[in-house]
Short mmCIF file of C-alpha atoms and ligand atoms in Angstrom, two decimals:
data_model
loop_
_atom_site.label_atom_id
_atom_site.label_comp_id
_atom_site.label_asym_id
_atom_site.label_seq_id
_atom_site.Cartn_x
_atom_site.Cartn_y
_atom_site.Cartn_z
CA UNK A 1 32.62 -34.52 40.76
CA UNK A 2 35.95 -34.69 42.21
CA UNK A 3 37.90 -37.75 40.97
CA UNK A 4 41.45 -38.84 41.80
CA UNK A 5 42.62 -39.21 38.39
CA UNK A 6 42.63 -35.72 37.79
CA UNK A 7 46.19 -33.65 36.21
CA UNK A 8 47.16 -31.04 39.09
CA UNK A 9 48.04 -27.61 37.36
CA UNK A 10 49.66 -24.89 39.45
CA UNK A 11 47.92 -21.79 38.83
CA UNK A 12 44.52 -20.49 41.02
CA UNK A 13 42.66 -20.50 37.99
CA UNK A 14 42.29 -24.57 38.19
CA UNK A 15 42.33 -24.54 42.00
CA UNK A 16 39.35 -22.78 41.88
CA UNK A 17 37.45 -24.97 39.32
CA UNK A 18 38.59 -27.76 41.85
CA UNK A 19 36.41 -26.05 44.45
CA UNK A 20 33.29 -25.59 41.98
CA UNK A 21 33.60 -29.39 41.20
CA UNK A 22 33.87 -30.13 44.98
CA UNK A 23 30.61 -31.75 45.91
CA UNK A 24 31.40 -31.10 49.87
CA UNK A 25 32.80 -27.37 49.78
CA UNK A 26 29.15 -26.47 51.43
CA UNK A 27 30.23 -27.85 54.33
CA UNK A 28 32.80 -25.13 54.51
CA UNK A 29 30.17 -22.63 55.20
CA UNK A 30 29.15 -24.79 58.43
CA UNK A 31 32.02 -23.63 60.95
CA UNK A 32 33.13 -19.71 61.82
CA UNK A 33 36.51 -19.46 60.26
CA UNK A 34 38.96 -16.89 62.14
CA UNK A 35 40.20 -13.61 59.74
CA UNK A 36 42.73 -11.45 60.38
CA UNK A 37 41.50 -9.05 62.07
CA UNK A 38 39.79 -11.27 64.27
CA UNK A 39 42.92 -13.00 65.33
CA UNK A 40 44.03 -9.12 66.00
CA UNK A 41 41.32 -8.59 68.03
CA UNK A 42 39.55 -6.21 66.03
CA UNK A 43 36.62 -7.92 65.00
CA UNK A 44 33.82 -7.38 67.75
CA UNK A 45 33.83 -10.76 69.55
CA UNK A 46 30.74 -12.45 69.07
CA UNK A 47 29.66 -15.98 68.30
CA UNK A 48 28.86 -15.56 64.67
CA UNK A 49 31.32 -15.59 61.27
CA UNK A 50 33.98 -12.60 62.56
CA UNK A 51 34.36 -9.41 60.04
CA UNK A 52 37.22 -9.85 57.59
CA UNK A 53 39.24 -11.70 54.79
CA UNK A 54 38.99 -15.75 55.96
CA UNK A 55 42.88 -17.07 57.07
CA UNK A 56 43.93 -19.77 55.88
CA UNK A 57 43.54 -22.04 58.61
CA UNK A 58 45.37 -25.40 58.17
CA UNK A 59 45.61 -26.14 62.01
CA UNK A 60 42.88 -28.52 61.95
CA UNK A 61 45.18 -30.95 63.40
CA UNK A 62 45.30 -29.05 66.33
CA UNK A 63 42.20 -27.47 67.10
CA UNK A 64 39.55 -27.96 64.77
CA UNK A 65 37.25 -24.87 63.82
CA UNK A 66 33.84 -24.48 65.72
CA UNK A 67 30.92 -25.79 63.84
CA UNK A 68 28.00 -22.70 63.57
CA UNK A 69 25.83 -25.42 65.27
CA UNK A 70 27.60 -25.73 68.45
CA UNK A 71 26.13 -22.64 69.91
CA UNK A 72 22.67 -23.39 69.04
CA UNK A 73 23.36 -27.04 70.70
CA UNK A 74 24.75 -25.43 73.95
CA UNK A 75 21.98 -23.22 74.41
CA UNK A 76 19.79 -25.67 74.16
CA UNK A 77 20.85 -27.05 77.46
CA UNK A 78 21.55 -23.96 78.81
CA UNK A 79 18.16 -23.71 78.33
CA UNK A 80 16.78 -26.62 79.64
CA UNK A 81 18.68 -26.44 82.69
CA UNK A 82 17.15 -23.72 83.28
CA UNK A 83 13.75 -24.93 82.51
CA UNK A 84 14.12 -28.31 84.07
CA UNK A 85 16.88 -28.17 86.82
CA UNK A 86 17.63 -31.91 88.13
CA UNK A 87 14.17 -33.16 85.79
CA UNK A 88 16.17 -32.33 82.91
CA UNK A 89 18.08 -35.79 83.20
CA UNK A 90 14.93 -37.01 81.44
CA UNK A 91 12.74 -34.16 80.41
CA UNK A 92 15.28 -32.00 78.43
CA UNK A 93 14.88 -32.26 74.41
CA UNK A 94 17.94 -34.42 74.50
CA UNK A 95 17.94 -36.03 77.73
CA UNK A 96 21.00 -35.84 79.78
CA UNK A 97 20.83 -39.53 81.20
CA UNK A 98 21.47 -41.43 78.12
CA UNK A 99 22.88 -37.98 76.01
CA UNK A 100 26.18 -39.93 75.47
CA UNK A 101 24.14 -42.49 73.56
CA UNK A 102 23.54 -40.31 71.10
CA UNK A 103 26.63 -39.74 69.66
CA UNK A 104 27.75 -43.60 69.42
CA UNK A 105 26.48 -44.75 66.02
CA UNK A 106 27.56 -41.34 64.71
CA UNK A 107 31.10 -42.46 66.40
CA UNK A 108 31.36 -45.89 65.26
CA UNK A 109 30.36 -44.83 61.83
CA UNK A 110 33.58 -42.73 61.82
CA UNK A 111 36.02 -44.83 63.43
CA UNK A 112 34.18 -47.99 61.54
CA UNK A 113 33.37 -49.77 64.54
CA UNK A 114 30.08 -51.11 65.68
CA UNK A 115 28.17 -48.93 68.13
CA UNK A 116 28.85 -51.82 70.83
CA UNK A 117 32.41 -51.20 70.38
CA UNK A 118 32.69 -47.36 71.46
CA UNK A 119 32.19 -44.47 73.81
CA UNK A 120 32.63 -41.00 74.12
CA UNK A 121 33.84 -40.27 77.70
CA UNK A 122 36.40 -38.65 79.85
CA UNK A 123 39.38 -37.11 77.77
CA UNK A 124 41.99 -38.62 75.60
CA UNK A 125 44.91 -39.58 78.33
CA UNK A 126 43.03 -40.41 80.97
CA UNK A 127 41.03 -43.38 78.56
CA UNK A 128 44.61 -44.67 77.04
CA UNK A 129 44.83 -45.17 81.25
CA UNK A 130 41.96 -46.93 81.55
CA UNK A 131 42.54 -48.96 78.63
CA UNK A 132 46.56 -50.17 79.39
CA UNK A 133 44.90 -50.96 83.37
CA UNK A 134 43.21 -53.91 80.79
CA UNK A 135 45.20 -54.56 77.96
CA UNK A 136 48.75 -54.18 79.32
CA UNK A 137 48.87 -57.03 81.78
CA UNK A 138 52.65 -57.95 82.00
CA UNK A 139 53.69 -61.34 82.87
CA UNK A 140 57.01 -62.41 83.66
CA UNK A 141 58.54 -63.06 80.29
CA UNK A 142 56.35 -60.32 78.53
CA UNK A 143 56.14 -57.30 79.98
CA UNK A 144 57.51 -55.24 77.23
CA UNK A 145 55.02 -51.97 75.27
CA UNK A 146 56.52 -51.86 71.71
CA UNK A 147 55.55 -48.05 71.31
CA UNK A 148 56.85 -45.32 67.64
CA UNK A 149 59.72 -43.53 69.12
CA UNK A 150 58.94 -39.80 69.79
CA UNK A 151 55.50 -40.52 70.02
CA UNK A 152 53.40 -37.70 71.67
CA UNK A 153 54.86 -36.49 75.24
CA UNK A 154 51.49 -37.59 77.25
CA UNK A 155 51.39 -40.88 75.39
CA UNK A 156 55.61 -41.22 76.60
CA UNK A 157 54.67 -40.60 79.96
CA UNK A 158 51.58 -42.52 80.20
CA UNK A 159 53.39 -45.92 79.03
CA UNK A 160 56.23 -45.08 81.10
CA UNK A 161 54.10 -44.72 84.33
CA UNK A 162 51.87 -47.92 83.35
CA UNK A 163 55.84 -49.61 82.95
CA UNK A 164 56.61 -48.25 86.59
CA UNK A 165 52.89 -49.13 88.06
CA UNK A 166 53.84 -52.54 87.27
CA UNK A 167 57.12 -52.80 89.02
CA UNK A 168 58.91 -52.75 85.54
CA UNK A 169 61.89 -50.17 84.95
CA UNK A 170 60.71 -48.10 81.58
CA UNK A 171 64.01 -48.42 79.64
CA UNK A 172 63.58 -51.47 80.00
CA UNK A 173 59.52 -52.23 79.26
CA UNK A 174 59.44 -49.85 76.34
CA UNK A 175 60.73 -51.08 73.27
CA UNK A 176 60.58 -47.92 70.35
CA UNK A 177 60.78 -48.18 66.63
CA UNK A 178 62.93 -46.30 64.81
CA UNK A 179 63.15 -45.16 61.56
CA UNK A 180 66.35 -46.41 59.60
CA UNK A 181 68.72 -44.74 59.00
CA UNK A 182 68.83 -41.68 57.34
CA UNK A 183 64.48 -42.05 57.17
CA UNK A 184 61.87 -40.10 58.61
CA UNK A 185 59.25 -42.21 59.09
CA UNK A 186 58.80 -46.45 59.63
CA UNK A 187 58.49 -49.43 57.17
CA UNK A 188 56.10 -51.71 57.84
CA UNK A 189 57.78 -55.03 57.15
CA UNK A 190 60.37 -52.90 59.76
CA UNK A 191 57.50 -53.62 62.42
CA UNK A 192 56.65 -56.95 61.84
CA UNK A 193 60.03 -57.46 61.68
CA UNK A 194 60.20 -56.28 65.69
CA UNK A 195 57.39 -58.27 66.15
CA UNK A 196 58.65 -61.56 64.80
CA UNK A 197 61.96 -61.47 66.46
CA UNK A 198 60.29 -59.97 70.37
CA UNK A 199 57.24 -60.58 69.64
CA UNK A 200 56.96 -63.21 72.75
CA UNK A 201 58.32 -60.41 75.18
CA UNK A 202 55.60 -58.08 74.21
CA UNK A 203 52.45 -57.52 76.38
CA UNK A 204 51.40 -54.36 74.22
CA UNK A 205 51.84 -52.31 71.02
CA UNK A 206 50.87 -49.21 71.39
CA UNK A 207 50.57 -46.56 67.95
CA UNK A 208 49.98 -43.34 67.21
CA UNK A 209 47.74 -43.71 63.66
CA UNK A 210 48.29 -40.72 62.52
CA UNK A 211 51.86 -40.18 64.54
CA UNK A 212 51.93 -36.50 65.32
CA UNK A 213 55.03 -35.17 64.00
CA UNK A 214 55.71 -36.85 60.52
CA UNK A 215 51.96 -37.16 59.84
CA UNK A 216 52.54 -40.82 59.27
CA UNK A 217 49.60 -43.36 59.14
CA UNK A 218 50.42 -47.30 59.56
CA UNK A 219 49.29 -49.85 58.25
CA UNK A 220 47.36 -51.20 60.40
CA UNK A 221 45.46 -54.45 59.67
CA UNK A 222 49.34 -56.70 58.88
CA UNK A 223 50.48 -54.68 62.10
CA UNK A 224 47.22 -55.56 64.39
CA UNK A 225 47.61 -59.41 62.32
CA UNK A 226 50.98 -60.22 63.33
CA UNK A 227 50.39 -58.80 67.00
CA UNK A 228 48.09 -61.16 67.73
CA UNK A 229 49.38 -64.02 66.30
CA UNK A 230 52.56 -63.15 68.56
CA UNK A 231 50.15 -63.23 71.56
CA UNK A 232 50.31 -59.16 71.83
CA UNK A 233 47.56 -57.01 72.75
CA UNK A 234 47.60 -53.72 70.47
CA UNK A 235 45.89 -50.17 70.58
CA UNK A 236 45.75 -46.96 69.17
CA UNK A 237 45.91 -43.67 69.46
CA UNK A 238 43.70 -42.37 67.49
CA UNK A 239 44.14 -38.09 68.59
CA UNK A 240 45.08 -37.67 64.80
CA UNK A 241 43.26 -40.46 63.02
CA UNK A 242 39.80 -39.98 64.02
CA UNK A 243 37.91 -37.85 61.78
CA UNK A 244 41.14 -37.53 59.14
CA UNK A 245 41.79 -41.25 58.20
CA UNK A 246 38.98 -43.74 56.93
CA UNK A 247 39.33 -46.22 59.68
CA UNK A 248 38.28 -49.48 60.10
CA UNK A 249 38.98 -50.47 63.61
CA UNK A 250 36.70 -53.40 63.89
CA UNK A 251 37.75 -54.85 60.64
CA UNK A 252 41.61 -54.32 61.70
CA UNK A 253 41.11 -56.04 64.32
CA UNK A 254 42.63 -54.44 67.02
CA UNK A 255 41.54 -54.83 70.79
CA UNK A 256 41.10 -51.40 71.94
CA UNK A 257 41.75 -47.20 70.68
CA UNK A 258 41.53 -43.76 72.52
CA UNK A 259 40.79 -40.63 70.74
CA UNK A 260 40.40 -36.94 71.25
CA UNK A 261 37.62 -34.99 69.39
CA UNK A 262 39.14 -31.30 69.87
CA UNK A 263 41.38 -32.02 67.14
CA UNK A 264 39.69 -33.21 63.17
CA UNK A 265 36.70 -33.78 65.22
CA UNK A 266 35.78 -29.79 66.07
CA UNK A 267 34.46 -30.43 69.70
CA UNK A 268 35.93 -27.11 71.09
CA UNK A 269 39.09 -27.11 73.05
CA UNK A 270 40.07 -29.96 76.09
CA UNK A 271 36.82 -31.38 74.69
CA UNK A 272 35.96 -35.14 75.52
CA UNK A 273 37.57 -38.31 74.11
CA UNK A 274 36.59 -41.61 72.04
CA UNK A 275 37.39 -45.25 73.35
CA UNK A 276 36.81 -48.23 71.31
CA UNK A 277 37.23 -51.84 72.41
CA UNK A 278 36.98 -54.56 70.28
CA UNK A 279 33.58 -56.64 70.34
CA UNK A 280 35.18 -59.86 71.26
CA UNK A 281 35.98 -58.02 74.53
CA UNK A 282 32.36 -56.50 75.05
CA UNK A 283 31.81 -59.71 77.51
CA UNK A 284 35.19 -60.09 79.19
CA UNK A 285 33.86 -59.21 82.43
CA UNK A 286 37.23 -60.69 83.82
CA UNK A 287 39.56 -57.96 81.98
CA UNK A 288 40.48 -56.11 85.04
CA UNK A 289 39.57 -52.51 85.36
CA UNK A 290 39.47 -49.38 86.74
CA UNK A 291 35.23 -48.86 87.80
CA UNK A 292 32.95 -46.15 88.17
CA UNK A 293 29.16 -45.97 88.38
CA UNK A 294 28.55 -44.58 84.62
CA UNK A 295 29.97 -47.97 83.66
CA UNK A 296 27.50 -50.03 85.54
CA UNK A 297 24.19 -51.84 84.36
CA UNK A 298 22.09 -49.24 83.40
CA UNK A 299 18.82 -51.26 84.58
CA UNK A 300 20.51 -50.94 88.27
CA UNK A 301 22.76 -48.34 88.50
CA UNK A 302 20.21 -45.92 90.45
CA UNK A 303 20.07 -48.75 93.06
CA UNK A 304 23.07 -47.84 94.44
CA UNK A 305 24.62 -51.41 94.96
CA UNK A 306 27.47 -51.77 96.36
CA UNK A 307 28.69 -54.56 93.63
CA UNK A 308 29.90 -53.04 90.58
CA UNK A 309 28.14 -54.81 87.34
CA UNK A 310 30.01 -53.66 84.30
CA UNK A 311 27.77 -52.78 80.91
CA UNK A 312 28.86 -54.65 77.73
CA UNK A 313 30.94 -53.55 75.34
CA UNK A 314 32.74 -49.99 75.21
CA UNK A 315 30.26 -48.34 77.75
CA UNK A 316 31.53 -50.45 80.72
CA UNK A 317 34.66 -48.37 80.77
CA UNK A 318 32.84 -45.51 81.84
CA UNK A 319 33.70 -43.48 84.68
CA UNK A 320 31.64 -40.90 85.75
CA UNK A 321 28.80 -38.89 84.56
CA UNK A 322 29.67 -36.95 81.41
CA UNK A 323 29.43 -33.41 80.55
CA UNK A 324 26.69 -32.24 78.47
CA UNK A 325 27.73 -29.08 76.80
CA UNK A 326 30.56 -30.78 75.76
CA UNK A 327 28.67 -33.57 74.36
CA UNK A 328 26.34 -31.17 72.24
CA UNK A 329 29.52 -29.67 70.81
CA UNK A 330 30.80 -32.74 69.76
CA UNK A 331 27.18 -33.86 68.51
CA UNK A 332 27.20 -31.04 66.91
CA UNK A 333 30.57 -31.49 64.78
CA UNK A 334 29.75 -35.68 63.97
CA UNK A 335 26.10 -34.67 62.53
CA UNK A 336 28.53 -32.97 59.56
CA UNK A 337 30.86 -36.26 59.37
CA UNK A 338 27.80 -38.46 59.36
CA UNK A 339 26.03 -36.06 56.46
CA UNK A 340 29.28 -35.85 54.83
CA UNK A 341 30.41 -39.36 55.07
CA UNK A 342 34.10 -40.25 55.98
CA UNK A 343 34.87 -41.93 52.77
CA UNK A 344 34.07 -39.21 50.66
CA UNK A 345 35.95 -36.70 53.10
CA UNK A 346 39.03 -39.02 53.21
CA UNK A 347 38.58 -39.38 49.18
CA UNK A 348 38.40 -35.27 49.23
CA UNK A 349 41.53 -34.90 51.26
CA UNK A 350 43.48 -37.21 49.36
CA UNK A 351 43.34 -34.89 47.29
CA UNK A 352 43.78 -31.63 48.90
CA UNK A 353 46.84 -32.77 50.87
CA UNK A 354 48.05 -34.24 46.97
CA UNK A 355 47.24 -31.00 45.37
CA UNK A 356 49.41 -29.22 48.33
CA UNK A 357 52.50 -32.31 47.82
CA UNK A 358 52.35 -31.04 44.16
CA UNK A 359 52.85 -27.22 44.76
CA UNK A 360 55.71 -28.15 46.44
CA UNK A 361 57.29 -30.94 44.43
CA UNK A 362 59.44 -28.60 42.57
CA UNK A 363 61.18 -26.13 45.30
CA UNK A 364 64.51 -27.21 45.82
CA UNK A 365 65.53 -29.84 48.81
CA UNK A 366 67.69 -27.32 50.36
CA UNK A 367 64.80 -25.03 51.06
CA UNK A 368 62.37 -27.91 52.43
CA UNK A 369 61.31 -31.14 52.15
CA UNK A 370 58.17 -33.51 53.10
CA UNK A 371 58.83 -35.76 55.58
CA UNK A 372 55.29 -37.43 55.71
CA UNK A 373 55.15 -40.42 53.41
CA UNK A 374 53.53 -39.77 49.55
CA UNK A 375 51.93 -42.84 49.66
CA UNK A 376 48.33 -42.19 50.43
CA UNK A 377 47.58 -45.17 51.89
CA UNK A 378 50.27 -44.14 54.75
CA UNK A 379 48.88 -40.84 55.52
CA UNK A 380 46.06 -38.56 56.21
CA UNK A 381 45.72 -35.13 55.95
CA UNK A 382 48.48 -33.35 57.31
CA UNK A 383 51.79 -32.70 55.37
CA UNK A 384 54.83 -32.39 57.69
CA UNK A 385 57.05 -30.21 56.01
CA UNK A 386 60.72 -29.96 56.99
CA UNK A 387 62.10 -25.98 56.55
CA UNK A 388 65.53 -26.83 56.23
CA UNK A 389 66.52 -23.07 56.32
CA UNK A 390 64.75 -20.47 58.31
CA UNK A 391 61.49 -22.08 59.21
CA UNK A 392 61.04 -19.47 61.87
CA UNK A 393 61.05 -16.70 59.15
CA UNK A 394 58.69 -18.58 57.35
CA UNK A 395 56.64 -18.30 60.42
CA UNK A 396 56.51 -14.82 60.41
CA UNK A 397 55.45 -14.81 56.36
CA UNK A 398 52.90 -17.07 57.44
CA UNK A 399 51.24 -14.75 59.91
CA UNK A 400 51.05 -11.88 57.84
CA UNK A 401 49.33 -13.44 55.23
CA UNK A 402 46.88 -14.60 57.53
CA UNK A 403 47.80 -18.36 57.60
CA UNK A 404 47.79 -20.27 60.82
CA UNK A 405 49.25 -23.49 60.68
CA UNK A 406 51.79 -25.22 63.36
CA UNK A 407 55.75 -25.54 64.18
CA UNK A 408 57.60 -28.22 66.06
CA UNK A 409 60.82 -27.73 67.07
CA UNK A 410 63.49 -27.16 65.33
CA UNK A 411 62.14 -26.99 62.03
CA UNK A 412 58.48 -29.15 60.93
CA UNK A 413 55.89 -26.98 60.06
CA UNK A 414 52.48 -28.94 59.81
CA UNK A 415 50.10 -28.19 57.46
CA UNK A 416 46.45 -29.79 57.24
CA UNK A 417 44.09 -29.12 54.52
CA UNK A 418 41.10 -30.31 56.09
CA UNK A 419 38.22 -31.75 53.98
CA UNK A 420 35.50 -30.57 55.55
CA UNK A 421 36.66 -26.77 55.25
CA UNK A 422 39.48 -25.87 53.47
CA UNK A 423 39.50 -24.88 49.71
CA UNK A 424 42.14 -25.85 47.17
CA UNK A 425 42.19 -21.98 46.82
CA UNK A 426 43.81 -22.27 49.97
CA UNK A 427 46.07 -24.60 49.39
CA UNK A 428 47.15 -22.95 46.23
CA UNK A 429 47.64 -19.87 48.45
CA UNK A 430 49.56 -21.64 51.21
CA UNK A 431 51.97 -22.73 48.38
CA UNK A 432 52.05 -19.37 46.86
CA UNK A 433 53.69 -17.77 49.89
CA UNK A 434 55.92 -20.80 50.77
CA UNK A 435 56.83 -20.38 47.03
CA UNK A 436 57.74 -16.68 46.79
CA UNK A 437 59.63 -16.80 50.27
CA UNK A 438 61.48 -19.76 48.68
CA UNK A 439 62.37 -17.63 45.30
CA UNK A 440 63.92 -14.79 47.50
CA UNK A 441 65.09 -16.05 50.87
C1 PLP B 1 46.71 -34.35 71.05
C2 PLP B 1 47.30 -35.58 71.59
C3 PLP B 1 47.23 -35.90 72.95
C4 PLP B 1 46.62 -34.94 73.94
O1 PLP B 1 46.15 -35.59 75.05
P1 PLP B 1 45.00 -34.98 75.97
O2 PLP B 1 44.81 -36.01 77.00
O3 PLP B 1 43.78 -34.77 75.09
O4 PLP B 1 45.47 -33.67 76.50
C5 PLP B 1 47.76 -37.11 73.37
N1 PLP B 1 48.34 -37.97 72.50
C6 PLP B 1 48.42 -37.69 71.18
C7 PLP B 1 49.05 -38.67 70.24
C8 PLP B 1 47.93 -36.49 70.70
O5 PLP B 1 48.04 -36.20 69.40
#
């Protein structure tokens, strides 16, 4: 058994005893993992583990790796649409009327939500949409979305078009948080700070948990706390959160969070999003917002009324009928979380993204430095790590050794050691390389 007390030692020799201790590295051998010469193209193609040494893929923030069971859950309705055309709405072995139901308890169990609370439906941007048509309702003296500055570009111009939908010039409606100066990332008593001196001119707060860039996770319950008590609605966006941090969205109170499941999730690129709205809105048929017949009373919807009858809870957001393959894929990837459990994969990576943090801790601040905080409790897996020399260089080391990880401009390279497949062997590699490039560049 893993345990957090344990003394990190840099040498492979003790990363690998880390692995045989690790109680979840068999969930490694559940997704395909992408070698070198596959990502040359000289693997045949085929769904199946590809010929070849294993990269080391720490991109899981970006697109997750494909879960072995997401072809066999495909073809399943591949083949049942074959076998049952239309009928297959109800006759299929996983009936495509209610399929979305299936994946909410496995949902709320990793967001910590009740099952009332969430949905899996449309994609990530399009349900923060739907969710600011609700909760940002700007009244004359507060109108204002208190957002992270340099949040994510589609979460910019979403807010900024939801500013402009309402009459309300965006430099003006959007108030952004800034690290002080000479920081990379926020304080928390910093945003409560905001919120007790504006607090009265803000409709919304609106944040990234995990932000993006600096791999920063806030603290949410004080945030959500001192929101409300301002009169604020606040959401999240939970693209890097979901399936990385332990949440506890109903517990921390806030009143609504988005969520894509392409990224720690593993649904398979553009994949379909999360939503979760806070039970004490599941009957709040007066929230306005934007309907569409998969959100209706399911008892009546095949009547074809003209008079829209919203579902409780989460579900009445829904738009449209979803699709199914991309629903098995994503059942597919939350059977592992729910076998798994998110505490113990949280309690895993704590660790993995720690061991990494210590690899580093002694190469000089002129060669790099980590801008995501070291507090656990204020991050998940991903280490943002600034190359303060030639990070595009270190690009090019990366590839050859067969590591794919990510770069922001000018110089972040993220990292993500995720729990449910990466080793601390390759962590300990990763930090080899960085090391030795260090040493001589
Ligand atoms: C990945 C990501 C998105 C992507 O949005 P899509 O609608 O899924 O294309 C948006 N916001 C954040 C914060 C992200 O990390």
């Amino acid at each position: 058994m893993l345990t957090s007390a344990v003394k990190f030692e840099n040498s492979e020799a003790f990363a690998r005893e880390l692995d045989s201790q690790d109680e979840l590295s068999v969930y490694r051998n559940e997704f395909f993992i992408p070698t070198r010469e596959s990502l040359d193209g000289k693997a045949p193609r085929a769904v199946q583990q590809p010929e070849g040494e294993k990269c080391i893929y720490l991109a899981g923030n970006s697109l997750g790796l494909q879960p072995k069971n997401v072809h066999k859950y495909i073809s399943e309705e591949l083949e049942d649409w074959a076998s049952f055309g239309v009928e297959g709405h109800w006759n299929s072995r996983h009936p495509w009327l209610p399929y979305h139901e299936f994946l909410t308890e496995m949902s709320a169990r990793v967001v910590g939500a009740k099952p009332i609370e969430v949905v899996v439906m449309n994609t990530l941007t399009g349900n923060l949409h739907l969710m600011m048509v609700s909760f940002y309702r700007p009244e004359k003296t507060r109108y204002k979305i208190l957002v992270e500055a340099g949040a994510f570009p589609s979460d910019q111009y979403a807010v900024a078009s939801q500013a402009k939908f309402h009459g309300h010039d965006p430099k003006d409606a959007i108030v952004e948080l800034k690290p002080r100066q000479g920081e990379d990332t926020l304080r928390t008593e910093d945003i409560l700070d905001v919120l007790d001196k504006q607090g009265e001119t803000i409709a919304l707060v609106l944040l990234g948990n995990v932000n993006y860039l600096t791999g920063q996770a806030f603290q949410v319950a004080p945030i959500a706390a001192k929101a409300h008590e301002k009169g604020c609605n606040i959401g999240l966006n939970l693209a890097h959160g979901a399936g990385n941090l332990h949440l506890q969205l109903h517990d921390w109170d806030v009143d609504f969070a988005v969520w894509c499941s392409y990224k720690y999730l593993n649904s398979g690129p553009g994949s379909l999003a999360g939503c979760f709205v806070h039970e004490r809105h599941q009957n709040n048929f007066d929230l306005p917002r934007f309907a569409g017949w998969w959100g209706h009373n399911k008892e009546t919807r095949f009547k074809m009324g003209p008079e829209f009858e919203p579902l409780p809870g989460a579900e009445g957001w829904q738009l449209s009928n979803p699709p199914i393959f991309q629903l098995a894929a994503l059942r597919a990837s939350l059977e592992l979380f729910d076998k798994a459990g998110m505490k113990n994969l949280r309690a895993k990576g704590d660790l993995l993204t720690g061991y990494l943090e210590f690899l580093l801790s002694d190469i000089s601040k002129t060669y790099l430095s980590i801008i995501t905080p070291s507090d656990p409790s204020q991050r998940g897996s991903q280490l943002s790590i600034r190359f303060v020399a030639n990070p595009k260089e270190m690009l090019g080391a990366f590839k050859e050794e067969g590591v794919i990880c990510d770069f922001r401009e000018p110089d972040i390279i993220r990292a993500t050691p995720v729990p449910l497949y990466n080793t601390f062997v390759d962590v300990y590699k990763f930090a080899q390389i960085i090391r030795r490039f260090a040493k001589n560049g």
